[in-house]
Short mmCIF file of N, CA, C and O in Angstrom, two decimals:
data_model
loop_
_atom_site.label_atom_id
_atom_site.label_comp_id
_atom_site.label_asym_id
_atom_site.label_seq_id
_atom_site.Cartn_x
_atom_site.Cartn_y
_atom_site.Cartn_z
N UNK A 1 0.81 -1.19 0.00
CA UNK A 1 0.00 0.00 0.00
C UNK A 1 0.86 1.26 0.00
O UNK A 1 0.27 2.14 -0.63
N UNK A 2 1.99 1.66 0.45
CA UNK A 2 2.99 2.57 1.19
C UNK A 2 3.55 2.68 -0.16
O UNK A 2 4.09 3.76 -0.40
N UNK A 3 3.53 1.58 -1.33
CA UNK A 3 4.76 1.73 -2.53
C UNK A 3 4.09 2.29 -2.98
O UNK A 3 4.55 3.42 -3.12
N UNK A 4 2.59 2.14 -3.57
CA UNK A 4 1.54 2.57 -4.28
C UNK A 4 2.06 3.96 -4.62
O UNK A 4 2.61 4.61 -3.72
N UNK A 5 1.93 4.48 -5.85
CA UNK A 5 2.11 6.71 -6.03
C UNK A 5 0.40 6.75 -5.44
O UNK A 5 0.05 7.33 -4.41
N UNK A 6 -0.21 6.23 -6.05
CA UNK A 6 -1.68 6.80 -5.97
C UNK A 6 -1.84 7.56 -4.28
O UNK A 6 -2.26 8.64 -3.85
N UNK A 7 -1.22 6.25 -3.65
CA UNK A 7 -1.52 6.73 -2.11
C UNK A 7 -0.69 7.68 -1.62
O UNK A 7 -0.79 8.20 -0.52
N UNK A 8 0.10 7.89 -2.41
CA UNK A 8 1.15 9.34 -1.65
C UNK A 8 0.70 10.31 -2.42
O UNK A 8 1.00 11.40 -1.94
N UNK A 9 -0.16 10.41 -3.83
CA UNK A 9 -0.87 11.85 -4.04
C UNK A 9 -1.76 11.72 -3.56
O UNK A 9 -2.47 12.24 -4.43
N UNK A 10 -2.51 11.40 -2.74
CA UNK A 10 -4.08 11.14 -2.43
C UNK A 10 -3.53 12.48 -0.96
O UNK A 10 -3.76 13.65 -0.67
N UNK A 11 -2.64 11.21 -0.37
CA UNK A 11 -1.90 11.98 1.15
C UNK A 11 -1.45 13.70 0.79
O UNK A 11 -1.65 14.72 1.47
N UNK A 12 -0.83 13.53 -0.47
CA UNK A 12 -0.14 14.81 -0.50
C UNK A 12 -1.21 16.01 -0.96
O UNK A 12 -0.84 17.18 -1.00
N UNK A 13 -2.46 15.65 -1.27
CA UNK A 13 -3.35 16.28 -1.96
C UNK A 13 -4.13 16.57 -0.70
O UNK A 13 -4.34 17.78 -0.59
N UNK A 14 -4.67 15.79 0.36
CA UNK A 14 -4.94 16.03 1.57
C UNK A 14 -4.52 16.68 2.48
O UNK A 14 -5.27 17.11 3.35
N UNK A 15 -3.24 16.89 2.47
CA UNK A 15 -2.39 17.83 3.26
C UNK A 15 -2.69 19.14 2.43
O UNK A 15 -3.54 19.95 2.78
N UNK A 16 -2.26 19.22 1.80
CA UNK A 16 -2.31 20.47 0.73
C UNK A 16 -3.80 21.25 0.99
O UNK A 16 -3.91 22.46 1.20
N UNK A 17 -4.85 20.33 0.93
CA UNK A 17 -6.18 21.04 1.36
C UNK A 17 -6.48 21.56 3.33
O UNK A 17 -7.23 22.37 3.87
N UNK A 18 -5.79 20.92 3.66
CA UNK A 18 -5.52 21.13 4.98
C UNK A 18 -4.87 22.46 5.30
O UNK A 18 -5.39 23.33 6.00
N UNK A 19 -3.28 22.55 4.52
CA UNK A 19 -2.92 23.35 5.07
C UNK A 19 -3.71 24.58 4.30
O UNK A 19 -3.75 25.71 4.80
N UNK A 20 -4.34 24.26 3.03
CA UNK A 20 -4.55 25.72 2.72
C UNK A 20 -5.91 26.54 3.75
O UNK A 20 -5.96 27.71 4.14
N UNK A 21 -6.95 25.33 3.99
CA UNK A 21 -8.14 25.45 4.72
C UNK A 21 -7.87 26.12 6.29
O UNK A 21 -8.75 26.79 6.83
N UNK A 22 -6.81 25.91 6.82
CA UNK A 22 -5.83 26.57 7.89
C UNK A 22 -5.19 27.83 7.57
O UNK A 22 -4.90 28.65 8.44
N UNK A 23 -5.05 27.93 6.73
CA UNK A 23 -4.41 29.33 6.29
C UNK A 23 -5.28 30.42 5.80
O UNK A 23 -4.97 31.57 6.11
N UNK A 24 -6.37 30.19 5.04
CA UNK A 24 -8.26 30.15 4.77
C UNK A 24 -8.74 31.21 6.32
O UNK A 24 -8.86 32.43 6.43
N UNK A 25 -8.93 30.02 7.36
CA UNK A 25 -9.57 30.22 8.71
C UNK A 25 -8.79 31.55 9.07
O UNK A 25 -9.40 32.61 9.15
N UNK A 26 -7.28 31.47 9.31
CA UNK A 26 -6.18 32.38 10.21
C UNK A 26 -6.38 33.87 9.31
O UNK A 26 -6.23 34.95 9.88
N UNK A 27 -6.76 33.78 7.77
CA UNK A 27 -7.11 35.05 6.90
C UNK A 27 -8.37 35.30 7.48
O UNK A 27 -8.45 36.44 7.94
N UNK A 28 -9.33 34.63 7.61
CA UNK A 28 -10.77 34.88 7.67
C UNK A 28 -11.17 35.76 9.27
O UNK A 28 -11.88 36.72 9.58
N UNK A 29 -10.47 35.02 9.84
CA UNK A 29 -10.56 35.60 11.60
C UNK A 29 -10.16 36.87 11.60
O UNK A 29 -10.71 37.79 12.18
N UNK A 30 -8.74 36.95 10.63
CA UNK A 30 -7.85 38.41 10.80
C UNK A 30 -9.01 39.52 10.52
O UNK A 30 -9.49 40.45 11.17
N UNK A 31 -9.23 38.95 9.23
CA UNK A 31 -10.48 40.57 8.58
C UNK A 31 -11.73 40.36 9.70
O UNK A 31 -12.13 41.32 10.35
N UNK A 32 -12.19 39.25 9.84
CA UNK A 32 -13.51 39.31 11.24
C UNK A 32 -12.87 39.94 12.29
O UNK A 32 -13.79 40.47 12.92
N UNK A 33 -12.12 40.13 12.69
CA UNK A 33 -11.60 40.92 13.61
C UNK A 33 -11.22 42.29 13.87
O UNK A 33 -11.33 42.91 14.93
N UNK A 34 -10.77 42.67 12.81
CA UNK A 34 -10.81 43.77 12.11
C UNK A 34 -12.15 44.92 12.13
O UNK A 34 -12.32 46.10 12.43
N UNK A 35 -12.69 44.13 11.77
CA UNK A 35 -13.94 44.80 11.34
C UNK A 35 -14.35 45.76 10.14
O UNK A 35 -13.35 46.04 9.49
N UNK A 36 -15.39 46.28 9.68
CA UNK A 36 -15.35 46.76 8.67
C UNK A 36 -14.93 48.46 8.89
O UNK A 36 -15.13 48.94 10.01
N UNK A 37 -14.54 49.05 8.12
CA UNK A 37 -14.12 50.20 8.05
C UNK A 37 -14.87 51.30 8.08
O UNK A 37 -15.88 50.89 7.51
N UNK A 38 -15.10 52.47 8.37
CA UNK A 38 -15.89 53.40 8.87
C UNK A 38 -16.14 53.76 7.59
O UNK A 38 -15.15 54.06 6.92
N UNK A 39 -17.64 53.83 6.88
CA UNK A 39 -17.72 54.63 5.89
C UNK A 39 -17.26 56.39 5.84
O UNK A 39 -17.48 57.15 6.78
N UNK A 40 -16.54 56.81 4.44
CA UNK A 40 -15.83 58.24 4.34
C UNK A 40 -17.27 58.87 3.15
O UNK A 40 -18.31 58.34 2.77
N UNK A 41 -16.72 60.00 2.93
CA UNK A 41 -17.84 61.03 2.16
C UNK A 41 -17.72 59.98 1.03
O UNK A 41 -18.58 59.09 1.09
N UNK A 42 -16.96 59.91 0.17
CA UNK A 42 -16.58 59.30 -0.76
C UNK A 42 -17.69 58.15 -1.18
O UNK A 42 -18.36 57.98 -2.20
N UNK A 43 -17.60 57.49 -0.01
CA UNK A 43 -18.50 56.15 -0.25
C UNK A 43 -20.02 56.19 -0.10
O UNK A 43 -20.89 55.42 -0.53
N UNK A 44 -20.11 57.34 0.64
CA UNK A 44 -21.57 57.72 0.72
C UNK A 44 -22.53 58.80 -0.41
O UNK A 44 -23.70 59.11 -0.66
N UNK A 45 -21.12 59.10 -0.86
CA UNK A 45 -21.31 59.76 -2.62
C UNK A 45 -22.00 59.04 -3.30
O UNK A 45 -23.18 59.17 -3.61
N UNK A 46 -20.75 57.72 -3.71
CA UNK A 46 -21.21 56.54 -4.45
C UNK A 46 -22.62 56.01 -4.38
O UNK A 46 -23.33 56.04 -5.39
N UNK A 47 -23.04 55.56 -3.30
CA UNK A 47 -24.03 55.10 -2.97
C UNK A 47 -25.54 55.53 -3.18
O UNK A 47 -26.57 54.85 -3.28
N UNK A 48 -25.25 57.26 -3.20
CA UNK A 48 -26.33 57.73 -3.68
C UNK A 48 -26.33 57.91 -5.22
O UNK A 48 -27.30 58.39 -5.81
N UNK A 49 -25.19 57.49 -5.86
CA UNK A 49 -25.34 57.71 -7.04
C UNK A 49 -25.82 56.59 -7.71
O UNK A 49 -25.90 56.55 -8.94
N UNK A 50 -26.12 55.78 -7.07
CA UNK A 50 -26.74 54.48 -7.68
C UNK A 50 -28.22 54.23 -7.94
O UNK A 50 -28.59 53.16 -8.43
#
């Protein structure tokens, strides 16, 4: 089973979704944390121009 390639891309393809899904969460928290930014004149321009 261990010689198999299939089973070491399966593994390496699993990790790979792991670490990116971890790296995903640690981005996602940063901006939730953050919070959103105080609307400026600018954006409240826009908005009525729609």
């Amino acid at each position: 089973m261990w010689r198999d390639p299939g089973t070491w891309i399966a593994l390496g393809i699993s990790a790979l979704f792991i670490v990116v899904g971890f790296a995903m969460h640690r981005v996602f928290t940063k901006i939730l944390k953050q919070g959103a930014p105080a609307p400026d004149a600018t954006d409240k321009a826009a908005s009525h121009e729609q």
